[in-house]
Amino acid sequence: MYSYDLLVIGAGPGGYVAAIRAAQLGMKVGVVEKEKALGGTCLRVGCIPSKALLETTERIYEVKKGLIGARVQGLEVDLPALLAHKDKVVQANTQGIEFLFKKNGIARHQGTARFLSERKVLVEETGEELEARFILIATGSAPLIPPWAEVDGERVVTSTEALSFPEVPGRLIVVGGGVIGLELGMVWHRLGAEVTILEYLDRILPTMDGEVSRAAERVFKKEGLEIRTGVKVVSVRPRSKGARIELEGGEVLEADRVLVAVGRRPYTEGLGLENAGIAPDEKGRIPVDEHLRTPIPHIYAIGDVVRGPMLAHKASEEGIAAVEHMAKGFAHLDYQAIPSVVYTHPEVASVGYTEEELKAQGIPYKVGKFPYSASGRARAMGETEGFIKVLAHAKTDRILGVHGIGARVGDILAEAALAIFFKASAEDLGRAPHHHPSLPEILKEAALAAWDRPIHL
Ligand code: NAI
């Protein structure tokens, strides 16, 4: 029997960060992870490999489209080299977590964890029994596969397989116009695939601010993605060659490969939650209070397996809040300050309330907007598409939300997240000096526009 102050189940960005923070706070920490590599979906088959592909293919695409002031001939894509780079990046990141575990004296158990009771956990494959004063569930999520989709992992795939197609598909259909569909759809489009995105709702990125998501649709269509909204898929089946998709109304589409990206579901299979006295809610999520405690007070849960957006950094922050609450009795996490970025080109990013949410909640607000086309730096880069929008309280001027589309807008929104975290006003952000010429000046000008008026418009 192994005994810990904290036992973490799952070593994704939620669990591994929590484990490190707990060790820093002096706890004796054990982690159970079923995969050989640490890092979870994000490091192995999610954020990191997709960014490796997005960063490299963006450069290839730039050259394909034509560089300013240069003519390039004979460009060839070396797909095996691209995929090898991606795998190397994943390996460096997952090995980095192993190093951090050793450095922090965190014990690792490889296998599948199952609760035997509120206090005891079994590692299925090894038969090890573990007990702990606190247990943190960080088991993450898995791709949601609807009953009408037959995923064979080859012709009809989830995001995991779409990171490693052995050749560029001639025609790729993506079901779901969310983050995964757009990011991976864009990767294969840049490499030469004909990509169609089918979205059920009337706009892509439906949780983003409406104005931004409509702009994204227009810009991505201009980039060459075919996007169809308001489309209901009723069947997706692999065939001996390619795949067949049927839409409501009888229309049939054919493709070499189909990516099903209609969301993810909390992952709790085989965890034996019933043995710990925890019942998932109607969406399969583990219920938690504001301190991330389940109904069993010494068992906490974080990340994709609980309510809220399925984002790696949200899971990490929750991991830190949960272990600080265990160790000190208090912790706070400001959910409004959690940014969200779609790493397409141009990027789409958001933090805080959307206009739709402010309207629904009857919060009075004002809008300040500034276009990339009016920024000297953006013009110099040849990146004039897009805008940033600052939403501030109509009376107090406090920044409530910032949304944008444009080159590297995700990086710029880090500052907006900090402004919301520090409860800054639009005037604060607008008066803060920004280096010139820079893209963050677009945010400053948008804040000035919300507070009073911009200088360069
Ligand atoms: P998502 O929730 O972002 O998007 C799924 C999309 O599929 C939605 O637009 C939805 O309306 C649509 N949809 C649902 N059923 C459909 C149907 N039957 N036919 C057509 N469209 C349908 O989910 P996604 O893209 O699978 O990503 C899963 C999770 O992973 C998300 O929570 C996302 O935030 C997260 N993620 C975050 C990334 C980032 O932060 N850059 C990158 C990739 C994933």
Coordinates of C-alpha atoms and ligand atoms in Angstrom, one line a residue:
M1 CA 0.0 0.0 0.0
Y2 CA 1.4 3.4 -1.1
S3 CA 0.3 6.4 1.0
Y4 CA 0.3 10.0 -0.1
D5 CA -0.8 13.5 1.0
L6 CA -2.2 13.9 -2.5
L7 CA -3.0 11.4 -5.2
V8 CA -3.6 12.9 -8.6
I9 CA -5.4 10.8 -11.2
G10 CA -4.4 11.9 -14.7
A11 CA -1.2 13.7 -15.8
G12 CA -2.6 16.2 -18.3
P13 CA -2.1 20.0 -17.9
G14 CA -4.6 19.9 -15.0
G15 CA -3.1 17.0 -13.1
Y16 CA 0.6 17.5 -13.7
V17 CA 0.5 21.2 -12.8
A18 CA -1.4 20.4 -9.7
A19 CA 1.1 17.7 -8.7
I20 CA 4.0 20.1 -9.1
R21 CA 2.3 22.9 -7.1
A22 CA 1.4 20.4 -4.4
A23 CA 5.0 19.2 -4.1
Q24 CA 6.1 22.8 -3.9
L25 CA 3.7 23.3 -1.0
G26 CA 5.4 20.3 0.8
M27 CA 2.9 17.6 0.0
K28 CA 3.9 14.0 -0.7
V29 CA 2.4 13.5 -4.1
G30 CA 1.7 10.4 -6.2
V31 CA 0.3 10.5 -9.8
V32 CA -1.5 7.7 -11.7
E33 CA -1.4 8.0 -15.5
K34 CA -2.5 5.3 -17.9
E35 CA -0.4 6.5 -20.8
K36 CA 3.3 5.9 -21.0
A37 CA 4.0 9.6 -21.8
L38 CA 3.0 12.3 -19.3
G39 CA 1.2 15.5 -20.4
G40 CA -2.3 14.2 -21.3
T41 CA -4.3 15.0 -24.4
C42 CA -2.8 18.5 -24.7
L43 CA 0.8 17.5 -24.9
R44 CA 0.5 14.2 -26.7
V45 CA -2.4 14.5 -29.1
G46 CA -3.9 18.0 -28.7
C47 CA -2.6 21.5 -28.2
I48 CA 1.1 20.9 -28.7
P49 CA 1.2 18.7 -31.8
S50 CA -1.5 20.8 -33.4
K51 CA 0.5 23.9 -32.8
A52 CA 3.6 22.3 -34.2
L53 CA 1.6 21.6 -37.4
L54 CA -0.1 25.0 -37.4
E55 CA 3.2 27.0 -37.0
T56 CA 5.1 25.1 -39.7
T57 CA 2.2 24.9 -42.2
E58 CA 1.6 28.7 -41.8
R59 CA 5.0 29.4 -43.1
I60 CA 4.7 27.0 -46.0
Y61 CA 1.3 28.6 -46.8
E62 CA 2.8 32.1 -46.7
V63 CA 5.4 31.0 -49.3
K64 CA 2.7 29.3 -51.4
K65 CA 0.5 32.4 -51.4
G66 CA 3.5 34.6 -52.3
L67 CA 5.9 36.6 -50.2
I68 CA 6.1 40.3 -50.4
G69 CA 9.2 41.2 -52.4
A70 CA 10.2 37.7 -53.4
R71 CA 9.3 35.0 -55.9
V72 CA 9.7 31.4 -54.9
Q73 CA 9.7 28.5 -57.3
G74 CA 9.6 24.8 -56.9
L75 CA 8.2 24.6 -53.4
E76 CA 7.8 21.1 -52.2
V77 CA 6.1 19.9 -49.0
D78 CA 7.9 17.2 -47.1
L79 CA 5.1 15.7 -45.1
P80 CA 7.2 13.1 -43.3
A81 CA 9.6 15.8 -42.1
L82 CA 6.7 17.9 -40.9
L83 CA 5.2 15.0 -38.9
A84 CA 8.6 14.1 -37.5
H85 CA 9.1 17.7 -36.3
K86 CA 5.7 17.5 -34.6
D87 CA 6.6 14.2 -32.9
K88 CA 9.9 15.6 -31.8
V89 CA 8.1 18.6 -30.2
V90 CA 5.7 16.3 -28.4
Q91 CA 8.5 14.1 -27.1
A92 CA 10.5 17.1 -25.8
N93 CA 7.4 18.4 -24.0
T94 CA 6.4 15.0 -22.5
Q95 CA 9.9 14.3 -21.4
G96 CA 10.1 17.8 -19.8
I97 CA 7.2 16.8 -17.5
E98 CA 9.0 13.6 -16.5
F99 CA 12.0 15.7 -15.6
L100 CA 9.8 18.1 -13.6
F101 CA 8.3 15.1 -11.7
K102 CA 11.7 13.8 -10.8
K103 CA 12.9 17.3 -9.8
N104 CA 9.9 17.7 -7.5
G105 CA 10.0 14.2 -6.0
I106 CA 6.6 13.2 -7.5
A107 CA 5.9 9.4 -7.5
R108 CA 4.5 8.0 -10.7
H109 CA 2.3 5.0 -11.2
Q110 CA 1.6 3.9 -14.7
G111 CA -1.8 2.3 -15.2
T112 CA -5.5 2.9 -15.0
A113 CA -6.8 4.2 -11.6
R114 CA -10.0 2.8 -10.2
F115 CA -11.6 3.9 -6.9
L116 CA -12.0 1.0 -4.4
S117 CA -13.4 3.4 -1.8
E118 CA -13.4 7.1 -0.9
R119 CA -9.8 6.8 0.2
K120 CA -8.4 3.9 -1.7
V121 CA -7.4 3.6 -5.4
L122 CA -6.3 0.6 -7.3
V123 CA -4.0 0.7 -10.3
E124 CA -5.6 -1.9 -12.5
E125 CA -2.6 -3.1 -14.5
T126 CA -0.2 -3.4 -11.6
G127 CA -2.5 -4.2 -8.7
E128 CA -0.9 -1.4 -6.7
E129 CA -3.2 0.0 -4.0
L130 CA -2.8 3.7 -3.2
E131 CA -4.3 5.8 -0.4
A132 CA -4.2 9.5 0.2
R133 CA -5.4 12.3 2.4
F134 CA -6.6 14.2 -0.7
I135 CA -7.4 12.8 -4.1
L136 CA -7.6 15.0 -7.3
I137 CA -9.4 13.7 -10.3
A138 CA -8.0 15.2 -13.5
T139 CA -8.9 12.6 -16.1
G140 CA -9.8 15.0 -18.9
S141 CA -12.0 14.3 -21.9
A142 CA -12.3 12.2 -25.0
P143 CA -13.6 13.0 -28.4
L144 CA -17.4 12.9 -28.6
I145 CA -18.5 10.4 -31.2
P146 CA -22.2 10.8 -32.1
P147 CA -24.2 7.7 -32.9
W148 CA -24.5 8.6 -36.6
A149 CA -20.7 8.6 -37.1
E150 CA -18.8 5.4 -37.7
V151 CA -15.2 6.3 -36.8
D152 CA -12.7 3.7 -38.1
G153 CA -9.6 5.8 -37.3
E154 CA -8.5 5.8 -40.9
R155 CA -11.2 7.2 -43.3
V156 CA -13.4 8.7 -40.6
V157 CA -11.3 10.0 -37.8
T158 CA -11.0 12.1 -34.6
S159 CA -8.5 14.8 -33.9
T160 CA -5.9 12.3 -32.8
E161 CA -5.6 10.6 -36.2
A162 CA -6.0 13.9 -38.1
L163 CA -2.6 15.0 -36.6
S164 CA -0.9 12.2 -38.6
F165 CA -2.5 11.5 -42.0
P166 CA 0.2 9.7 -44.0
E167 CA -0.6 11.8 -47.1
V168 CA -2.4 15.0 -47.7
P169 CA -6.0 14.1 -48.4
G170 CA -7.4 15.2 -51.8
R171 CA -10.7 16.1 -50.1
L172 CA -11.2 16.4 -46.4
I173 CA -14.6 17.1 -44.8
V174 CA -14.7 18.3 -41.2
V175 CA -17.9 17.8 -39.3
G176 CA -18.0 20.6 -36.7
G177 CA -17.0 24.3 -37.1
G178 CA -15.4 24.6 -33.6
V179 CA -11.9 25.0 -32.5
I180 CA -10.5 21.6 -33.6
G181 CA -12.3 21.6 -36.9
L182 CA -10.9 25.0 -37.9
E183 CA -7.4 24.5 -36.6
L184 CA -6.9 21.0 -38.2
G185 CA -9.0 21.9 -41.3
M186 CA -6.6 24.8 -41.8
V187 CA -3.5 22.7 -41.4
W188 CA -4.6 20.3 -44.2
H189 CA -5.9 23.1 -46.4
R190 CA -2.5 24.8 -46.2
L191 CA -0.9 21.6 -47.3
G192 CA -3.1 21.4 -50.4
A193 CA -6.3 19.5 -49.3
E194 CA -9.7 20.7 -50.5
V195 CA -11.4 21.3 -47.1
T196 CA -15.1 21.6 -46.4
I197 CA -16.3 22.4 -42.9
L198 CA -19.9 21.5 -42.0
E199 CA -21.4 23.3 -39.0
Y200 CA -24.7 22.5 -37.5
L201 CA -25.4 25.9 -36.0
D202 CA -25.8 29.2 -38.0
R203 CA -22.2 30.3 -37.3
I204 CA -18.8 28.7 -36.7
L205 CA -17.1 29.1 -33.3
P206 CA -20.6 29.5 -31.7
T207 CA -19.3 30.3 -28.2
M208 CA -17.2 33.2 -29.4
D209 CA -18.4 36.8 -29.7
G210 CA -20.9 36.9 -32.6
E211 CA -19.2 39.7 -34.5
V212 CA -15.8 38.0 -34.2
S213 CA -17.1 34.6 -35.3
R214 CA -18.9 36.1 -38.3
A215 CA -15.7 37.9 -39.3
A216 CA -13.8 34.7 -38.9
E217 CA -16.1 32.9 -41.3
R218 CA -15.7 35.6 -43.9
V219 CA -11.9 35.6 -43.6
F220 CA -11.5 31.8 -43.6
K221 CA -13.7 31.6 -46.7
K222 CA -11.4 34.1 -48.3
E223 CA -8.4 32.0 -47.3
G224 CA -10.0 29.1 -49.3
L225 CA -11.9 27.0 -46.7
E226 CA -15.3 25.9 -47.8
I227 CA -17.6 26.6 -44.8
R228 CA -21.3 25.5 -44.7
T229 CA -23.3 26.5 -41.7
G230 CA -26.8 25.3 -40.7
V231 CA -26.0 21.8 -42.0
K232 CA -27.2 18.7 -40.2
V233 CA -25.2 15.6 -40.7
V234 CA -27.2 12.4 -40.3
S235 CA -24.6 9.8 -41.2
V236 CA -20.8 9.4 -41.7
R237 CA -19.5 6.1 -42.9
P238 CA -16.1 4.9 -44.1
R239 CA -16.1 3.1 -47.5
S240 CA -13.5 0.9 -49.1
K241 CA -12.1 4.1 -50.6
G242 CA -12.9 7.3 -48.8
A243 CA -16.0 8.1 -46.8
R244 CA -19.6 9.0 -47.4
I245 CA -21.6 11.7 -45.5
E246 CA -25.3 12.1 -45.7
L247 CA -27.0 15.4 -44.8
E248 CA -30.5 16.0 -43.6
G249 CA -32.6 16.4 -46.8
G250 CA -30.7 13.6 -48.6
E251 CA -27.7 15.4 -49.9
V252 CA -24.7 13.1 -50.1
L253 CA -21.0 14.2 -49.9
E254 CA -17.9 12.1 -50.5
A255 CA -14.4 12.7 -49.3
D256 CA -11.1 10.9 -48.9
R257 CA -11.2 11.5 -45.2
V258 CA -13.6 12.9 -42.7
L259 CA -12.7 14.5 -39.4
V260 CA -15.5 14.3 -36.7
A261 CA -14.9 17.3 -34.4
V262 CA -18.2 18.0 -32.7
G263 CA -16.9 18.4 -29.2
R264 CA -15.4 16.4 -26.4
R265 CA -16.9 14.5 -23.4
P266 CA -15.7 14.2 -19.8
Y267 CA -13.7 11.0 -19.4
T268 CA -14.6 8.9 -16.3
E269 CA -14.9 5.4 -17.7
G270 CA -13.6 2.7 -15.5
L271 CA -12.8 5.2 -12.7
G272 CA -15.2 3.5 -10.3
L273 CA -16.7 6.8 -9.2
E274 CA -19.6 4.9 -7.6
N275 CA -17.2 3.3 -5.2
A276 CA -16.2 6.7 -4.0
G277 CA -19.8 7.8 -3.7
I278 CA -19.7 10.3 -6.6
A279 CA -22.4 10.5 -9.3
P280 CA -21.6 12.3 -12.5
D281 CA -24.2 15.0 -13.6
E282 CA -26.4 14.6 -16.7
K283 CA -23.5 15.6 -19.0
G284 CA -21.2 13.1 -17.5
R285 CA -19.2 15.8 -15.6
I286 CA -18.1 15.4 -12.0
P287 CA -20.0 17.9 -9.8
V288 CA -17.7 20.3 -7.9
D289 CA -18.3 23.4 -5.7
E290 CA -16.5 26.8 -6.0
H291 CA -13.4 25.2 -4.4
L292 CA -13.4 22.3 -6.9
R293 CA -14.4 19.9 -4.2
T294 CA -16.7 17.0 -5.1
P295 CA -19.5 16.0 -2.7
I296 CA -16.8 13.9 -1.0
P297 CA -14.8 16.8 0.6
H298 CA -11.3 15.3 0.4
I299 CA -11.8 14.4 -3.3
Y300 CA -11.4 17.3 -5.8
A301 CA -11.8 17.4 -9.5
I302 CA -10.6 19.8 -12.2
G303 CA -10.3 20.5 -15.9
D304 CA -12.3 18.9 -18.7
V305 CA -14.0 16.5 -16.4
V306 CA -15.8 19.3 -14.5
R307 CA -18.0 22.3 -15.7
G308 CA -16.6 25.2 -17.7
P309 CA -14.6 25.5 -21.0
M310 CA -12.4 22.6 -22.0
L311 CA -9.1 24.5 -22.1
A312 CA -5.7 23.3 -20.9
H313 CA -4.8 26.5 -19.1
K314 CA -8.2 26.5 -17.3
A315 CA -7.4 23.0 -16.1
S316 CA -3.9 24.1 -14.9
E317 CA -5.3 27.1 -13.0
E318 CA -7.9 24.9 -11.4
G319 CA -5.2 22.4 -10.4
I320 CA -3.3 25.1 -8.6
A321 CA -6.5 26.5 -7.0
A322 CA -7.5 23.0 -5.8
V323 CA -4.2 22.1 -4.2
E324 CA -3.8 25.5 -2.6
H325 CA -7.2 25.1 -1.2
M326 CA -6.2 21.7 0.2
A327 CA -2.9 23.0 1.7
K328 CA -4.0 26.5 2.9
G329 CA -7.8 26.4 3.1
F330 CA -8.3 29.2 0.6
A331 CA -7.7 29.8 -3.1
H332 CA -9.4 31.9 -5.8
L333 CA -9.7 31.6 -9.6
D334 CA -11.1 34.4 -11.8
Y335 CA -12.9 32.5 -14.6
Q336 CA -13.6 35.8 -16.4
A337 CA -9.9 36.3 -16.9
I338 CA -9.4 33.0 -18.7
P339 CA -8.6 33.7 -22.4
S340 CA -9.4 31.4 -25.3
V341 CA -7.5 31.3 -28.6
V342 CA -8.1 29.6 -31.9
Y343 CA -4.6 29.2 -33.5
T344 CA -5.7 29.6 -37.1
H345 CA -4.4 32.4 -39.3
P346 CA -5.5 34.9 -38.6
E347 CA -6.0 33.9 -35.0
V348 CA -9.3 34.4 -33.2
A349 CA -9.2 35.2 -29.5
S350 CA -11.5 36.0 -26.6
V351 CA -11.5 36.8 -22.9
G352 CA -14.3 37.8 -20.6
Y353 CA -17.9 38.5 -21.5
T354 CA -19.1 38.4 -25.2
E355 CA -21.6 41.0 -26.4
E356 CA -24.3 38.3 -26.5
E357 CA -23.6 37.5 -22.8
L358 CA -23.7 41.1 -21.7
K359 CA -27.0 41.7 -23.5
A360 CA -28.5 38.5 -22.0
Q361 CA -27.5 39.6 -18.5
G362 CA -28.7 43.2 -19.0
I363 CA -25.2 44.6 -18.2
P364 CA -24.8 48.1 -19.8
Y365 CA -21.7 48.3 -21.9
K366 CA -19.8 50.4 -24.4
V367 CA -17.7 49.1 -27.4
G368 CA -14.4 50.3 -28.6
K369 CA -13.0 48.8 -31.8
F370 CA -9.8 49.3 -33.7
P371 CA -8.9 47.6 -37.1
Y372 CA -5.6 46.0 -38.0
S373 CA -5.6 48.1 -41.2
A374 CA -5.0 51.3 -39.2
S375 CA -1.9 49.9 -37.4
G376 CA 1.5 50.8 -38.8
R377 CA 3.0 47.6 -37.6
A378 CA 0.2 45.5 -39.1
R379 CA 0.6 47.3 -42.5
A380 CA 4.3 46.7 -42.4
M381 CA 3.7 43.0 -41.8
G382 CA 1.1 42.8 -44.6
E383 CA -1.4 41.7 -42.0
T384 CA -4.3 44.2 -42.3
E385 CA -7.2 41.8 -41.8
G386 CA -9.0 41.9 -38.5
F387 CA -9.8 44.0 -35.5
I388 CA -9.8 44.1 -31.7
K389 CA -12.9 45.0 -29.7
V390 CA -13.0 46.1 -26.1
L391 CA -16.2 45.9 -24.1
A392 CA -16.3 48.1 -21.0
H393 CA -19.0 48.8 -18.4
A394 CA -21.1 51.8 -19.6
K395 CA -20.9 53.5 -16.2
T396 CA -17.7 52.3 -14.4
D397 CA -15.6 51.9 -17.6
R398 CA -14.3 48.5 -16.2
I399 CA -13.2 46.2 -18.9
L400 CA -15.7 43.3 -19.2
G401 CA -14.5 41.5 -22.4
V402 CA -12.0 41.7 -25.2
H403 CA -12.4 39.9 -28.5
G404 CA -10.5 39.9 -31.7
I405 CA -9.4 38.4 -35.0
G406 CA -6.1 39.1 -36.6
A407 CA -2.4 38.1 -36.8
R408 CA -1.1 37.0 -33.4
V409 CA -4.2 38.4 -31.6
G410 CA -3.9 35.5 -29.2
D411 CA -0.6 36.9 -27.9
I412 CA -2.0 40.4 -27.7
L413 CA -5.0 39.2 -25.6
A414 CA -2.6 38.0 -22.9
E415 CA -2.5 41.7 -21.9
A416 CA -6.3 42.0 -22.1
A417 CA -6.6 38.9 -19.7
L418 CA -4.2 40.7 -17.3
A419 CA -6.3 43.9 -17.5
I420 CA -9.4 41.9 -16.6
F421 CA -7.6 40.0 -13.9
F422 CA -6.5 43.4 -12.4
K423 CA -10.0 44.8 -12.9
A424 CA -8.6 47.6 -15.1
S425 CA -10.7 50.2 -16.8
A426 CA -10.6 51.0 -20.5
E427 CA -9.0 54.3 -19.5
D428 CA -6.2 52.4 -17.6
L429 CA -5.5 50.3 -20.7
G430 CA -5.8 53.2 -23.1
R431 CA -3.4 55.4 -21.0
A432 CA -0.8 52.6 -20.4
P433 CA 2.3 53.2 -22.7
H434 CA 2.7 50.7 -25.4
H435 CA 5.9 50.3 -27.6
H436 CA 5.7 51.5 -31.1
P437 CA 5.3 50.1 -33.7
S438 CA 3.6 47.0 -32.3
L439 CA 0.4 45.0 -32.6
P440 CA -0.5 45.5 -29.0
E441 CA -1.1 49.1 -29.9
I442 CA -4.3 47.9 -31.6
L443 CA -5.5 46.8 -28.2
K444 CA -4.6 50.2 -26.6
E445 CA -6.4 52.0 -29.4
A446 CA -9.5 49.8 -29.0
A447 CA -9.4 50.6 -25.2
L448 CA -9.1 54.3 -26.0
A449 CA -12.1 53.9 -28.4
A450 CA -14.1 52.4 -25.6
W451 CA -13.1 55.0 -23.0
D452 CA -13.1 58.2 -25.1
R453 CA -11.7 58.1 -28.7
P454 CA -8.8 56.5 -30.5
I455 CA -5.9 58.6 -31.8
H456 CA -5.2 56.8 -35.1
L457 CA -8.8 56.5 -36.5
Ligands
NAI1 P1 -16.2 22.7 -30.1 O1 -17.3 22.6 -29.0 O2 -15.2 23.8 -30.1 O3 -16.9 22.7 -31.5 C1 -17.8 21.7 -31.9 C2 -18.6 22.3 -33.0 O4 -19.4 21.3 -33.7 C3 -19.6 23.3 -32.6 O5 -19.5 24.5 -33.4 C4 -20.9 22.6 -32.7 O6 -22.0 23.5 -33.0 C5 -20.7 21.7 -33.9 N1 -21.5 20.5 -34.0 C6 -22.0 19.8 -33.0 N2 -22.8 18.8 -33.5 C7 -22.7 18.9 -34.8 C8 -23.3 18.1 -35.9 N3 -24.0 17.1 -35.6 N4 -23.0 18.5 -37.2 C9 -22.2 19.6 -37.4 N5 -21.7 20.4 -36.4 C10 -21.9 20.0 -35.1 O7 -15.5 21.2 -30.1 P2 -14.2 20.7 -30.7 O8 -13.8 21.6 -31.8 O9 -14.4 19.3 -31.0 O10 -13.2 20.9 -29.6 C11 -13.3 20.2 -28.4 C12 -12.8 21.0 -27.2 O11 -11.4 21.1 -27.2 C13 -13.5 22.3 -27.1 O12 -14.0 22.6 -25.8 C14 -12.3 23.3 -27.4 O13 -12.4 24.5 -26.7 C15 -11.1 22.5 -27.0 N6 -10.0 22.9 -27.9 C16 -9.4 24.0 -27.6 C17 -8.4 24.5 -28.4 C18 -7.7 25.8 -28.2 O14 -8.0 26.4 -27.2 N7 -7.0 26.3 -29.2 C19 -7.9 23.7 -29.6 C20 -8.6 22.5 -29.7 C21 -9.6 22.1 -28.9

